[in-house]
Amino acid sequence: MALTTHPPLQLRARPPALAAAHRRRAHLPPRRARSCRSCAGADAGKAQARRAYPYDEIEPRWQAHWEERRTFRTPDIGDGLDTSRPKCYILDMFPYPSGAGLHVGHPLGYTATDILSRFKRMKGFNVLHPMGWDAFGLPAEQYAIQTGTHPKTTTARNIDCFRTQLKSLGFSYDWDREISTTEPAYYKWTQWIFLQLLKRGLAYQAEVPVNWCPALGTVLANEEVIDGVSERGGYPVIRKPMRQWMLRITSYADRLLEDLDDLDWPESIKEMQRNWIGRSEGAELEFCAVDQEGHDLGAKLTVYTTRPDTIFGATYLVVAPEHVLLPSLTSEEQRAHVEEYTEVAARKSELERTELQKEKTGVFSGSYAKNPATGEIIPIWVADYVLASYGTGAIMAVPAHDSRDHEFALKYELPIIKVVSPPNGNCDPEEAYADYGIMINSSSSSSGLNINGMLSQDAALEVTAWVESNGFGKKKVNYKLRDWLFARQRYWGEPFPVIYLDDTNEMVPLTENQLPLTLPELDDFTPTGTGEPPLTTAADWVRTTDLLTGKPARRETSTMPQWAGSCWYYLRFMDPKNSSTLVDKAKESYWGPVDIYVGGAEHSVLHLLYARFWHKVLYDIGVVSTKEPFKCLINQGLILGEVEYTAYRDNEGKWVSADSDSSLSDCIQEKVPADKITKVGDHYVLKDDPKIRLNARAYKMSKSRGNVINPDDVVSEYGADSLRLYEMFMGPLRDSKTWSTGGIEGVHRFLGRTWRLVVGTPLPDGSYKDGTMATDVEPTFEQLRVLHKCIARVSEEIQETRFNTAISAMMEFVNAAYKWDTQPKSVIDSFVLLLAPFAPHLAEELWFRLGHSQSLAHEQFPEAKNEYLKESEIVLPVQINGKTRGTILVDKECSEDDVFQIAASDERLSKYLDGKAIRKRIYVPGRILNVILDQQKART
């Protein structure tokens, strides 16, 4: 991997062709180039001033060097991989390659994983750091429908765009392992996993209520529906029953809960998964349905409750609008009202229906039920805050002890009976008391059940035992988690590897040697509008024959959801070219699990939960050797658009201050350019009228707001290393941050200072001399101390992913090095290696100029030596009569007498001591010196 020589760099204007190449999106139609706000309209002089070093020549050269030599390729086991070395598998969450390409928020997590990957390589680890594409799904198909372009074409184009952009940022991915979920060689194994689920009864078909979007022609997951419309396109969504493929994730609920404890994940993410799974212990109770006179209607309504102790406080029942018994429970007088209500409820998502803040609505069914504990007749209501998918789809309402039931009871004037008293007897009579306490009003001579005076927990056990012995119910563990709805009525997805026999409608799985079942070519992907998927139009593909019996059959025309391919991609990266098995056992055993997984918190539940479920199934059948797929999870924060300043004008066009008492809702909003505002205290005001305060806010980047920053433009203007460094320097990785072009100019100048520190200033013609300013002199102790303090700090901060403070440490080093008379080559070598994970292009160039013939990608990361980290001098506070008067710099081993002499000779302290009698001295080595003066003699 010896490097070829190259001519001295010339500091000259950027060639137009090179600038255009940086902005070009691979194979995409031309569009107007965007630029950072502060760059817009900048003249050539300003652009030249920003070019602090020749990044535009350095970066393309080193990217080409890495690609040509496959610098970051990770060998396979048996192909040169030294398995005696420790491994580190570092992974970014699978990106979806949209047509919009990257914005500057995307490289935040990618840069973090790249720094960690480069650091671990230099620390002697075998590093697996791959990249691929989660490319099936709704967005590509919608674009295909709108443009008439096959999704395969647009997907390939988008992938080319993303790949080009990622390579322009110098990320050290092993591109030999690149995969895409849309490739048959990949989804062959997605289909294989589905067959394993089917064999074990973990995949099944059922009639379930789903979110159906007629305009999109597909079923949507709950998280894809917002305020009753589809997240993509804003189309109306209704709830309707459909026969769908389901995965029995609920069978793994307890394991998914228990194994969270051993994961190095943010506690907030683990808690979100616990809440999503929602394990609860309670009881199922049976209520007999009756009419108003108490005559048995021949139906039993089963409810689930976590508080069986409150059964005496149940004053009504509530069933979900989709409850299977609702038609038989609805009286003729109420049928029109109930049907109207259920129709409205069908247009709401589950999230909308269960939102605590929303006003509760409901309708009386016309039927009643008998409370088994009291024998009393209570009404049955229909309300959308109860879901058919949770528990039994019916609840006993205890309004005195549940806030939702309480609100509902107040609205519809239903009885409220208090049955639990707080231990101290104090509670708000106007509010529901939901905690445990002592049972009251909880006995019945007719049923023989008496739990008065019991603690709630004991009463719950007593009630459960009573209903079980009397045949009214049983103990039950329940989960909020529902089985995974695993089908979409779309074209662009993995086909299901099953067929249906024409004569019996029996479902028959394909054999493994029939995989992959590939998608047919379609010209029309438009939803049918009937619920039938677009694949139904591919008649020649749908019609088939069962190979075992020769009987005519038809294929499944729904496809798998986008989640399918992203559930297991981390395993395929370990062995991407294997055509005979999903992943080689030896490779999985070495590389698994993923050591560091970085991505957005928006995937905290569904993707991570689904992937964990599939991994556990694969563990059970011996495909993987670990119980969990992702050892450590890191969620990066958002990068928000630049701060927007909003001013307000009244109807007469006069400015209105944002802190005005008058209503701003009647005012006209007006964006104000940054050069027209100034900051006063904690607020922003108009420069021309400081009395007018503005609103300042940063928003999430989006095309609709027009605040998206294109990384291509930033790379063109400042270089990839500047973009990488700035995104890490903005603040802690996990926090949200606001983009500021002024900030990137600062780190760009730092890289320019680093360049000039090592290479020197440009010659009169703009070129740079060969080599560097470094010399083969022995470094001084102070130089080594500065270096090793930097090494120690950068090493620790990278390990702890505090990249912003690691950059600060390197800035401090450069500031110190500028004051040195000499630049020892050994010291500069070490610093360049420290810089390499953050600014790899610049570091490679400096390393080459320092005389090295190999890339630094696999050089050893510097180690801090303790002898240079010990502080020989300390700052010691000095007190006079117990009051601190100043500090002195002393040696750690200084004696008390020496410390006092230094203090007495200090100009700031001597004035307190001159001519004063000293009664005693109190010296705590390394902590403080306190001089006690004789007050009597001081007064004379």
CSV table of C-alpha atoms in Angstrom, one decimal, residues 191-536:
chain,number,residue,atom,x,y,z
A,191,GLN,CA,-38.3,-15.4,2.6
A,192,TRP,CA,-36.4,-18.2,4.2
A,193,ILE,CA,-36.8,-16.7,7.6
A,194,PHE,CA,-40.6,-16.3,7.0
A,195,LEU,CA,-40.8,-20.0,6.2
A,196,GLN,CA,-39.1,-20.8,9.5
A,197,LEU,CA,-41.6,-18.7,11.3
A,198,LEU,CA,-44.4,-20.5,9.4
A,199,LYS,CA,-43.1,-23.9,10.4
A,200,ARG,CA,-43.1,-22.9,14.1
A,201,GLY,CA,-46.6,-21.5,14.1
A,202,LEU,CA,-45.2,-17.9,14.5
A,203,ALA,CA,-46.7,-16.8,11.2
A,204,TYR,CA,-50.5,-17.1,10.6
A,205,GLN,CA,-53.4,-15.5,8.9
A,206,ALA,CA,-56.3,-13.8,10.7
A,207,GLU,CA,-59.2,-11.4,10.2
A,208,VAL,CA,-58.2,-8.3,12.1
A,209,PRO,CA,-59.2,-4.7,12.2
A,210,VAL,CA,-56.6,-2.7,10.2
A,211,ASN,CA,-55.8,0.9,9.2
A,212,TRP,CA,-56.9,0.9,5.5
A,213,CYS,CA,-56.0,3.8,3.3
A,214,PRO,CA,-58.1,3.6,0.1
A,215,ALA,CA,-55.9,6.3,-1.7
A,216,LEU,CA,-52.7,4.4,-1.0
A,217,GLY,CA,-54.4,1.1,-1.5
A,218,THR,CA,-52.7,-0.5,1.5
A,219,VAL,CA,-52.9,-1.3,5.2
A,220,LEU,CA,-50.8,1.1,7.3
A,221,ALA,CA,-49.2,0.5,10.7
A,222,ASN,CA,-50.4,2.6,13.6
A,223,GLU,CA,-47.3,4.7,13.5
A,224,GLU,CA,-48.0,5.5,9.8
A,225,VAL,CA,-51.3,7.2,10.7
A,226,ILE,CA,-51.5,10.7,12.2
A,227,ASP,CA,-54.8,12.4,13.1
A,228,GLY,CA,-56.8,9.9,11.0
A,229,VAL,CA,-54.8,10.4,7.8
A,230,SER,CA,-51.7,8.7,6.3
A,231,GLU,CA,-48.4,10.1,7.3
A,232,ARG,CA,-47.3,10.0,3.7
A,233,GLY,CA,-49.7,12.0,1.5
A,234,GLY,CA,-52.2,12.9,4.2
A,235,TYR,CA,-54.9,10.6,2.8
A,236,PRO,CA,-57.9,9.5,4.9
A,237,VAL,CA,-57.5,6.2,6.8
A,238,ILE,CA,-60.3,4.0,8.1
A,239,ARG,CA,-60.5,0.9,10.3
A,240,LYS,CA,-61.8,-2.2,8.7
A,241,PRO,CA,-61.4,-5.9,9.1
A,242,MET,CA,-59.2,-7.7,6.6
A,243,ARG,CA,-57.6,-11.1,6.4
A,244,GLN,CA,-53.9,-10.5,6.9
A,245,TRP,CA,-50.6,-12.2,7.6
A,246,MET,CA,-49.6,-11.9,11.3
A,247,LEU,CA,-46.4,-12.8,13.2
A,248,ARG,CA,-46.8,-14.1,16.7
A,249,ILE,CA,-44.4,-11.7,18.4
A,250,THR,CA,-46.5,-11.9,21.6
A,251,SER,CA,-45.1,-15.4,22.1
A,252,TYR,CA,-41.8,-13.8,22.8
A,253,ALA,CA,-43.1,-10.9,25.0
A,254,ASP,CA,-41.6,-12.1,28.3
A,255,ARG,CA,-38.2,-12.8,26.7
A,256,LEU,CA,-38.2,-9.4,25.0
A,257,LEU,CA,-38.9,-7.8,28.4
A,258,GLU,CA,-36.4,-9.8,30.5
A,259,ASP,CA,-33.4,-9.5,28.2
A,260,LEU,CA,-33.7,-5.7,28.1
A,261,ASP,CA,-32.0,-5.6,31.5
A,262,ASP,CA,-28.7,-6.9,30.1
A,263,LEU,CA,-28.4,-4.4,27.2
A,264,ASP,CA,-26.2,-1.3,27.2
A,265,TRP,CA,-29.0,0.9,25.8
A,266,PRO,CA,-30.4,4.3,27.0
A,267,GLU,CA,-32.7,3.6,29.8
A,268,SER,CA,-35.4,5.8,28.1
A,269,ILE,CA,-35.4,3.5,25.1
A,270,LYS,CA,-35.6,0.4,27.3
A,271,GLU,CA,-38.5,1.9,29.2
A,272,MET,CA,-40.3,2.7,25.9
A,273,GLN,CA,-40.0,-0.9,24.9
A,274,ARG,CA,-41.3,-2.1,28.3
A,275,ASN,CA,-44.3,0.2,27.9
A,276,TRP,CA,-44.9,-0.9,24.4
A,277,ILE,CA,-44.9,-4.6,25.5
A,278,GLY,CA,-47.0,-3.5,28.5
A,279,ARG,CA,-47.0,-6.7,30.6
A,280,SER,CA,-49.6,-6.6,33.3
A,281,GLU,CA,-51.0,-9.2,35.8
A,282,GLY,CA,-54.7,-9.3,36.5
A,283,ALA,CA,-57.9,-11.3,36.0
A,284,GLU,CA,-60.4,-12.1,33.3
A,285,LEU,CA,-64.0,-11.7,34.7
A,286,GLU,CA,-67.2,-12.9,33.0
A,287,PHE,CA,-70.3,-10.7,33.1
A,288,CYS,CA,-73.6,-12.1,31.8
A,289,ALA,CA,-75.4,-9.9,29.3
A,290,VAL,CA,-79.0,-9.1,30.3
A,291,ASP,CA,-81.8,-6.8,29.2
A,292,GLN,CA,-83.2,-4.0,31.3
A,293,GLU,CA,-85.4,-6.4,33.3
A,294,GLY,CA,-82.5,-8.7,34.0
A,295,HIS,CA,-83.4,-11.4,31.5
A,296,ASP,CA,-80.4,-13.4,30.3
A,297,LEU,CA,-79.5,-12.5,26.6
A,298,GLY,CA,-77.4,-15.7,26.2
A,299,ALA,CA,-74.1,-13.9,25.9
A,300,LYS,CA,-71.2,-13.6,28.3
A,301,LEU,CA,-68.9,-10.5,28.2
A,302,THR,CA,-65.3,-11.2,29.3
A,303,VAL,CA,-63.4,-8.2,30.6
A,304,TYR,CA,-59.7,-8.0,31.6
A,305,THR,CA,-58.7,-5.9,34.6
A,306,THR,CA,-55.5,-5.3,36.5
A,307,ARG,CA,-57.5,-4.3,39.6
A,308,PRO,CA,-60.0,-7.1,40.4
A,309,ASP,CA,-60.0,-5.7,43.9
A,310,THR,CA,-62.3,-2.8,42.6
A,311,ILE,CA,-65.0,-5.1,41.3
A,312,PHE,CA,-67.6,-3.7,43.7
A,313,GLY,CA,-67.0,-0.2,42.2
A,314,ALA,CA,-67.8,-1.4,38.6
A,315,THR,CA,-70.8,0.7,37.7
A,316,TYR,CA,-70.9,0.1,33.9
A,317,LEU,CA,-69.0,-1.9,31.2
A,318,VAL,CA,-67.4,-0.5,28.1
A,319,VAL,CA,-66.8,-2.5,24.8
A,320,ALA,CA,-64.7,-1.4,21.9
A,321,PRO,CA,-66.6,-0.3,18.7
A,322,GLU,CA,-65.1,-3.4,16.9
A,323,HIS,CA,-66.1,-5.9,19.6
A,324,VAL,CA,-67.4,-9.1,18.0
A,325,LEU,CA,-70.4,-9.2,20.3
A,326,LEU,CA,-71.5,-5.7,19.8
A,327,PRO,CA,-74.1,-6.4,17.1
A,328,SER,CA,-75.9,-8.9,19.4
A,329,LEU,CA,-75.6,-6.5,22.4
A,330,THR,CA,-77.1,-3.5,20.6
A,331,SER,CA,-80.8,-3.0,21.1
A,332,GLU,CA,-83.0,-2.0,18.1
A,333,GLU,CA,-83.7,1.4,19.7
A,334,GLN,CA,-79.9,2.1,19.9
A,335,ARG,CA,-78.8,0.4,16.7
A,336,ALA,CA,-78.6,3.5,14.5
A,337,HIS,CA,-76.7,5.5,17.2
A,338,VAL,CA,-74.2,2.6,17.7
A,339,GLU,CA,-73.6,2.1,14.0
A,340,GLU,CA,-73.0,5.8,13.5
A,341,TYR,CA,-70.6,5.9,16.4
A,342,THR,CA,-68.6,2.8,15.2
A,343,GLU,CA,-68.3,4.3,11.7
A,344,VAL,CA,-66.7,7.5,13.1
A,345,ALA,CA,-64.4,5.4,15.4
A,346,ALA,CA,-63.3,3.4,12.3
A,347,ARG,CA,-61.7,6.6,10.9
A,348,LYS,CA,-59.5,7.1,14.0
A,349,SER,CA,-56.1,5.6,14.7
A,350,GLU,CA,-55.4,3.6,17.9
A,351,LEU,CA,-53.1,6.4,19.0
A,352,GLU,CA,-55.9,9.0,18.6
A,353,ARG,CA,-58.4,6.8,20.5
A,354,THR,CA,-56.1,6.2,23.5
A,355,GLU,CA,-54.7,9.7,23.8
A,356,LEU,CA,-55.3,10.7,27.4
A,357,GLN,CA,-55.9,14.4,26.7
A,358,LYS,CA,-58.8,13.8,24.2
A,359,GLU,CA,-62.4,14.2,25.2
A,360,LYS,CA,-64.0,10.8,25.9
A,361,THR,CA,-67.0,9.9,23.7
A,362,GLY,CA,-69.4,7.0,23.8
A,363,VAL,CA,-72.9,5.7,23.1
A,364,PHE,CA,-75.2,3.4,25.2
A,365,SER,CA,-75.6,-0.1,23.6
A,366,GLY,CA,-79.1,-0.6,24.9
A,367,SER,CA,-78.0,-3.8,26.9
A,368,TYR,CA,-76.9,-4.5,30.4
A,369,ALA,CA,-74.8,-6.9,32.4
A,370,LYS,CA,-74.9,-8.5,35.8
A,371,ASN,CA,-72.0,-7.7,38.2
A,372,PRO,CA,-71.1,-11.1,39.6
A,373,ALA,CA,-69.9,-9.7,42.9
A,374,THR,CA,-73.0,-7.5,43.6
A,375,GLY,CA,-75.7,-9.0,41.5
A,376,GLU,CA,-76.6,-5.5,40.3
A,377,ILE,CA,-77.6,-4.7,36.7
A,378,ILE,CA,-75.1,-2.2,35.1
A,379,PRO,CA,-75.3,-0.7,31.6
A,380,ILE,CA,-73.0,-1.6,28.7
A,381,TRP,CA,-71.6,1.3,26.7
A,382,VAL,CA,-69.5,1.6,23.5
A,383,ALA,CA,-66.5,3.9,23.6
A,384,ASP,CA,-63.5,4.3,21.4
A,385,TYR,CA,-61.0,4.6,24.2
A,386,VAL,CA,-61.3,0.9,24.6
A,387,LEU,CA,-59.5,-1.1,21.9
A,388,ALA,CA,-60.5,-4.5,20.5
A,389,SER,CA,-56.8,-5.3,20.2
A,390,TYR,CA,-56.0,-5.0,23.9
A,391,GLY,CA,-57.2,-7.5,26.5
A,392,THR,CA,-60.6,-8.7,25.6
A,393,GLY,CA,-61.9,-5.5,24.0
A,394,ALA,CA,-64.1,-4.9,27.0
A,395,ILE,CA,-63.5,-3.4,30.4
A,396,MET,CA,-65.4,-3.0,33.7
A,397,ALA,CA,-65.5,0.7,34.4
A,398,VAL,CA,-64.6,1.8,37.9
A,399,PRO,CA,-65.0,5.6,37.7
A,400,ALA,CA,-64.0,6.3,41.3
A,401,HIS,CA,-60.6,4.8,40.7
A,402,ASP,CA,-59.7,5.3,37.0
A,403,SER,CA,-59.3,8.8,35.5
A,404,ARG,CA,-60.6,7.8,32.1
A,405,ASP,CA,-63.7,6.1,33.5
A,406,HIS,CA,-64.2,9.0,35.9
A,407,GLU,CA,-64.2,11.5,33.1
A,408,PHE,CA,-66.6,9.3,31.1
A,409,ALA,CA,-68.9,8.8,34.0
A,410,LEU,CA,-69.1,12.5,34.8
A,411,LYS,CA,-69.9,13.3,31.1
A,412,TYR,CA,-72.7,10.7,30.8
A,413,GLU,CA,-73.9,10.9,34.5
A,414,LEU,CA,-73.1,7.4,35.4
A,415,PRO,CA,-72.8,6.2,39.1
A,416,ILE,CA,-69.4,6.6,40.9
A,417,ILE,CA,-68.9,4.3,43.9
A,418,LYS,CA,-65.8,4.7,46.0
A,419,VAL,CA,-64.3,1.3,47.1
A,420,VAL,CA,-60.7,2.1,47.9
A,421,SER,CA,-59.7,4.5,50.6
A,422,PRO,CA,-56.1,5.9,50.8
A,423,PRO,CA,-54.1,4.6,53.8
A,424,ASN,CA,-54.1,8.1,55.3
A,425,GLY,CA,-57.7,8.6,54.5
A,426,ASN,CA,-57.0,11.8,52.5
A,427,CYS,CA,-57.9,12.2,48.8
A,428,ASP,CA,-59.5,14.7,46.5
A,429,PRO,CA,-63.3,13.8,46.3
A,430,GLU,CA,-63.5,15.5,42.8
A,431,GLU,CA,-60.8,13.2,41.3
A,432,ALA,CA,-60.3,9.5,40.8
A,433,TYR,CA,-58.1,7.8,43.3
A,434,ALA,CA,-56.0,5.3,41.3
A,435,ASP,CA,-53.5,4.0,43.9
A,436,TYR,CA,-53.7,1.1,46.3
A,437,GLY,CA,-55.3,1.4,49.7
A,438,ILE,CA,-57.9,-0.1,52.1
A,439,MET,CA,-61.1,-1.7,50.7
A,440,ILE,CA,-64.5,-0.1,51.6
A,441,ASN,CA,-68.0,-0.7,50.4
A,442,SER,CA,-66.9,-4.1,49.1
A,443,SER,CA,-69.1,-6.8,50.5
A,444,SER,CA,-72.3,-8.6,49.3
A,445,SER,CA,-74.4,-11.1,51.2
A,446,SER,CA,-75.9,-12.5,48.0
A,447,SER,CA,-72.5,-13.4,46.5
A,448,GLY,CA,-70.8,-14.2,49.8
A,449,LEU,CA,-67.8,-12.1,48.8
A,450,ASN,CA,-66.5,-9.7,51.5
A,451,ILE,CA,-63.1,-7.9,51.1
A,452,ASN,CA,-63.8,-4.9,53.3
A,453,GLY,CA,-60.8,-3.7,55.3
A,454,MET,CA,-58.3,-5.6,53.2
A,455,LEU,CA,-55.3,-4.1,51.6
A,456,SER,CA,-55.9,-3.7,47.8
A,457,GLN,CA,-53.2,-6.3,46.9
A,458,ASP,CA,-54.6,-8.9,49.2
A,459,ALA,CA,-58.2,-8.1,48.0
A,460,ALA,CA,-57.1,-8.6,44.4
A,461,LEU,CA,-55.9,-12.1,45.2
A,462,GLU,CA,-59.1,-12.9,47.2
A,463,VAL,CA,-61.3,-11.7,44.3
A,464,THR,CA,-59.3,-13.7,41.7
A,465,ALA,CA,-59.6,-16.9,43.8
A,466,TRP,CA,-63.3,-16.3,44.3
A,467,VAL,CA,-64.1,-15.8,40.6
A,468,GLU,CA,-62.0,-18.9,39.7
A,469,SER,CA,-63.8,-21.1,42.3
A,470,ASN,CA,-67.2,-19.9,41.2
A,471,GLY,CA,-66.5,-20.1,37.4
A,472,PHE,CA,-66.7,-16.4,36.8
A,473,GLY,CA,-63.1,-15.9,35.6
A,474,LYS,CA,-59.5,-16.7,36.0
A,475,LYS,CA,-56.1,-15.2,36.7
A,476,LYS,CA,-54.5,-13.7,33.6
A,477,VAL,CA,-51.3,-12.1,32.4
A,478,ASN,CA,-51.9,-9.6,29.6
A,479,TYR,CA,-49.8,-7.5,27.2
A,480,LYS,CA,-50.3,-4.3,25.3
A,481,LEU,CA,-48.1,-5.8,22.6
A,482,ARG,CA,-50.1,-7.1,19.7
A,483,ASP,CA,-49.1,-9.6,17.1
A,484,TRP,CA,-47.3,-8.0,14.2
A,485,LEU,CA,-49.4,-7.2,11.2
A,486,PHE,CA,-47.1,-8.5,8.5
A,487,ALA,CA,-48.6,-7.7,5.1
A,488,ARG,CA,-49.0,-4.7,2.7
A,489,GLN,CA,-51.3,-4.5,-0.3
A,490,ARG,CA,-48.5,-3.1,-2.4
A,491,TYR,CA,-46.2,-4.2,-5.2
A,492,TRP,CA,-42.7,-3.0,-4.0
A,493,GLY,CA,-41.9,-5.5,-1.3
A,494,GLU,CA,-40.8,-9.1,-0.7
A,495,PRO,CA,-43.3,-11.7,-2.1
A,496,PHE,CA,-44.6,-14.2,0.3
A,497,PRO,CA,-43.2,-17.7,-0.4
A,498,VAL,CA,-46.6,-19.5,-0.3
A,499,ILE,CA,-49.3,-20.6,-2.7
A,500,TYR,CA,-53.0,-21.5,-2.4
A,501,LEU,CA,-54.4,-24.7,-4.0
A,502,ASP,CA,-57.4,-23.8,-6.2
A,503,ASP,CA,-59.5,-26.8,-5.2
A,504,THR,CA,-59.2,-26.5,-1.4
A,505,ASN,CA,-57.8,-23.1,-0.8
A,506,GLU,CA,-55.1,-24.8,1.3
A,507,MET,CA,-52.0,-22.7,1.9
A,508,VAL,CA,-48.8,-24.5,0.9
A,509,PRO,CA,-45.3,-23.1,1.6
A,510,LEU,CA,-42.7,-23.1,-1.1
A,511,THR,CA,-39.7,-25.4,-0.6
A,512,GLU,CA,-36.4,-23.8,0.2
A,513,ASN,CA,-35.0,-24.7,-3.2
A,514,GLN,CA,-37.7,-22.6,-4.8
A,515,LEU,CA,-36.4,-19.4,-3.3
A,516,PRO,CA,-36.1,-16.6,-4.1
A,517,LEU,CA,-39.6,-16.0,-5.4
A,518,THR,CA,-39.0,-12.9,-7.3
A,519,LEU,CA,-41.3,-10.0,-8.2
A,520,PRO,CA,-42.8,-10.0,-11.6
A,521,GLU,CA,-42.3,-6.9,-13.9
A,522,LEU,CA,-45.3,-4.6,-13.7
A,523,ASP,CA,-46.0,-1.4,-15.6
A,524,ASP,CA,-48.9,-0.3,-13.5
A,525,PHE,CA,-48.5,-0.1,-9.7
A,526,THR,CA,-51.7,1.9,-9.0
A,527,PRO,CA,-53.8,0.6,-6.1
A,528,THR,CA,-56.9,-1.3,-7.3
A,529,GLY,CA,-59.1,0.6,-4.8
A,530,THR,CA,-60.8,-2.7,-3.8
A,531,GLY,CA,-58.2,-3.9,-1.4
A,532,GLU,CA,-56.8,-6.3,-3.9
A,533,PRO,CA,-53.0,-5.7,-4.2
A,534,PRO,CA,-51.4,-4.6,-7.6
A,535,LEU,CA,-49.9,-8.1,-7.9
A,536,THR,CA,-53.3,-9.5,-8.7
